[in-house]
PDB file of C-alpha atoms in Angstrom:
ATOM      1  CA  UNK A  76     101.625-114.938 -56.065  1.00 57.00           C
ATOM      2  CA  UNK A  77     103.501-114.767 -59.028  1.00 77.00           C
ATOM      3  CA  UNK A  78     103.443-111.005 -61.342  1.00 85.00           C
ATOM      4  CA  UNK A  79     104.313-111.249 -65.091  1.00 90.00           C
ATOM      5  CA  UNK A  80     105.191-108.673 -67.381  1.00 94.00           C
ATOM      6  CA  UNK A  81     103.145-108.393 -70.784  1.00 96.00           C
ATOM      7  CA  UNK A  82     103.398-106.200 -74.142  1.00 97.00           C
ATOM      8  CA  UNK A  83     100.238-105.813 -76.195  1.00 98.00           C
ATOM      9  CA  UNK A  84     101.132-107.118 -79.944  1.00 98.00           C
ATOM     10  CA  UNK A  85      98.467-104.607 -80.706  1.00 98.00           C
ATOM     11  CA  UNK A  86      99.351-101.255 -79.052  1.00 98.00           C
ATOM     12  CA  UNK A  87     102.544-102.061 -77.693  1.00 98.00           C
ATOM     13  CA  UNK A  88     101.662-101.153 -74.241  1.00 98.00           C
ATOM     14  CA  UNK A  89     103.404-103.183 -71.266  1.00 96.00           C
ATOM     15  CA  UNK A  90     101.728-104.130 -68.372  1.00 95.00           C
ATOM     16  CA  UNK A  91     102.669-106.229 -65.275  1.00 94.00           C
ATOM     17  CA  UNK A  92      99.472-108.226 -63.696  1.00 91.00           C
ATOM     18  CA  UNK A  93      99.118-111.648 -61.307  1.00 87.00           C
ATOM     19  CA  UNK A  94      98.811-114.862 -62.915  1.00 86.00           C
ATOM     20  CA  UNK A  95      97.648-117.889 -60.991  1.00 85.00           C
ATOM     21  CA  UNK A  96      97.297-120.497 -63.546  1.00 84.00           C
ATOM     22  CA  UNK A  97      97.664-120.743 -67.403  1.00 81.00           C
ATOM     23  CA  UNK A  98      94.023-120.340 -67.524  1.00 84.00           C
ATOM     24  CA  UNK A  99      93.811-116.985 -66.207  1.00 83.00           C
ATOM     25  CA  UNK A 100      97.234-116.286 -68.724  1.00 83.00           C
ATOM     26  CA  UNK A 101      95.149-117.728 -71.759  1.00 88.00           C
ATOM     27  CA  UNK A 102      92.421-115.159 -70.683  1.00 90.00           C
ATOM     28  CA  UNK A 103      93.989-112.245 -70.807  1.00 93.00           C
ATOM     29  CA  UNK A 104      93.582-108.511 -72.617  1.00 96.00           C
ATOM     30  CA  UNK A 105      95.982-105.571 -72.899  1.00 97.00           C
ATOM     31  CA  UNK A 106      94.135-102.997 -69.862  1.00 96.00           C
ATOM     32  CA  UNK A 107      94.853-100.255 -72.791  1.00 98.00           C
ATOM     33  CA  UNK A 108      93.330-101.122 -75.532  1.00 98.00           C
ATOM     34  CA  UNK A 109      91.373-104.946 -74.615  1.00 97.00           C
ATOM     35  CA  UNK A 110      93.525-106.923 -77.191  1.00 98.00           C
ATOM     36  CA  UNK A 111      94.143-110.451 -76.378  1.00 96.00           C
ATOM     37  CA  UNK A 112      97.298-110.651 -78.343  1.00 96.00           C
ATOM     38  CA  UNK A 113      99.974-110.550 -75.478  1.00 96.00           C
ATOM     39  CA  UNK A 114     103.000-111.615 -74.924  1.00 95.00           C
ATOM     40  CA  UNK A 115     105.219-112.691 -71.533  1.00 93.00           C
ATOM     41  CA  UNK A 116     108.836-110.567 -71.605  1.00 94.00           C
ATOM     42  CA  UNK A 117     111.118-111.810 -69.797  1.00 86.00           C
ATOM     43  CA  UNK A 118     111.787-110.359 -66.420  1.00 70.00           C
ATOM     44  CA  UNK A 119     115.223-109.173 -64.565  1.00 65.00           C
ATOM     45  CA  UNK A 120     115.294-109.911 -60.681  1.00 59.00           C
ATOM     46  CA  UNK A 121     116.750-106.900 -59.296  1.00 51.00           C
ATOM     47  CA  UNK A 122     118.044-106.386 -55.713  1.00 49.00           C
ATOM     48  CA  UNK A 123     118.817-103.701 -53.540  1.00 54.00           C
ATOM     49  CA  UNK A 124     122.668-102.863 -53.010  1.00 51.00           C
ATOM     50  CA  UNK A 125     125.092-105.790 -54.119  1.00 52.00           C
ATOM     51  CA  UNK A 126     126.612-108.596 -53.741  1.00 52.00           C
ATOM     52  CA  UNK A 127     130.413-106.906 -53.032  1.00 53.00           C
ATOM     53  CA  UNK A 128     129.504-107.066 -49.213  1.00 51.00           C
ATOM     54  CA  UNK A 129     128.543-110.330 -49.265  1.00 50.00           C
ATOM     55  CA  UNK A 130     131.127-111.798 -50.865  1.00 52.00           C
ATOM     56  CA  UNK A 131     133.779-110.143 -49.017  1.00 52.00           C
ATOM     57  CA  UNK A 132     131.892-110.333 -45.313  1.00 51.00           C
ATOM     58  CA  UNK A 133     133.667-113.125 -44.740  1.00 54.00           C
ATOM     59  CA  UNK A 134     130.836-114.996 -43.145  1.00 55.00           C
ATOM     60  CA  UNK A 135     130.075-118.877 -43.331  1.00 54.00           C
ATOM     61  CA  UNK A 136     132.095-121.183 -45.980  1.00 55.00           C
ATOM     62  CA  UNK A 137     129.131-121.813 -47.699  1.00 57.00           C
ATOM     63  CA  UNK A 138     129.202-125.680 -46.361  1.00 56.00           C
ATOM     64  CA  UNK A 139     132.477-125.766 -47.997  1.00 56.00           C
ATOM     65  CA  UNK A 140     134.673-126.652 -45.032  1.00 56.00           C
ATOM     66  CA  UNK A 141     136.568-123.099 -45.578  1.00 56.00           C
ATOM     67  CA  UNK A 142     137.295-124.128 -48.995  1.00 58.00           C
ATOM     68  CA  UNK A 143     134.977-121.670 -50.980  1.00 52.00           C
TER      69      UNK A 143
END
């Protein structure tokens, strides 16, 4: 189930909300002020911890043969 983030052109506000199909996107409104000029931002993934323990686990070759 995928969440998008939205700004209101209007107000400005930004708002994350479920879309299932560019039908429901087409109908949507700002939940601040009912405007139905939004706009889809871009999102960041985000992760907890990193990758530095990963990377230097030394676990698997990746498929590589040992040469990754």
């Amino acid at each position: 189930m995928p969440i998008f983030e939205y700004r209101c052109r209007k107000c400005d506000h930004e708002f994350e909300t479920f879309v299932w199909s560019s039908r429901d996107e087409e109908s949507l409104s700002c939940p601040k002020c009912d405007a139905k000029e939004v706009k889809k931002l871009l999102s960041s993934f985000s992760s907890k911890g990193s990758l530095a323990g990963v990377l230097s686990s030394g676990c698997g070759s990746g498929g590589l043969g040992g040469f990754g």
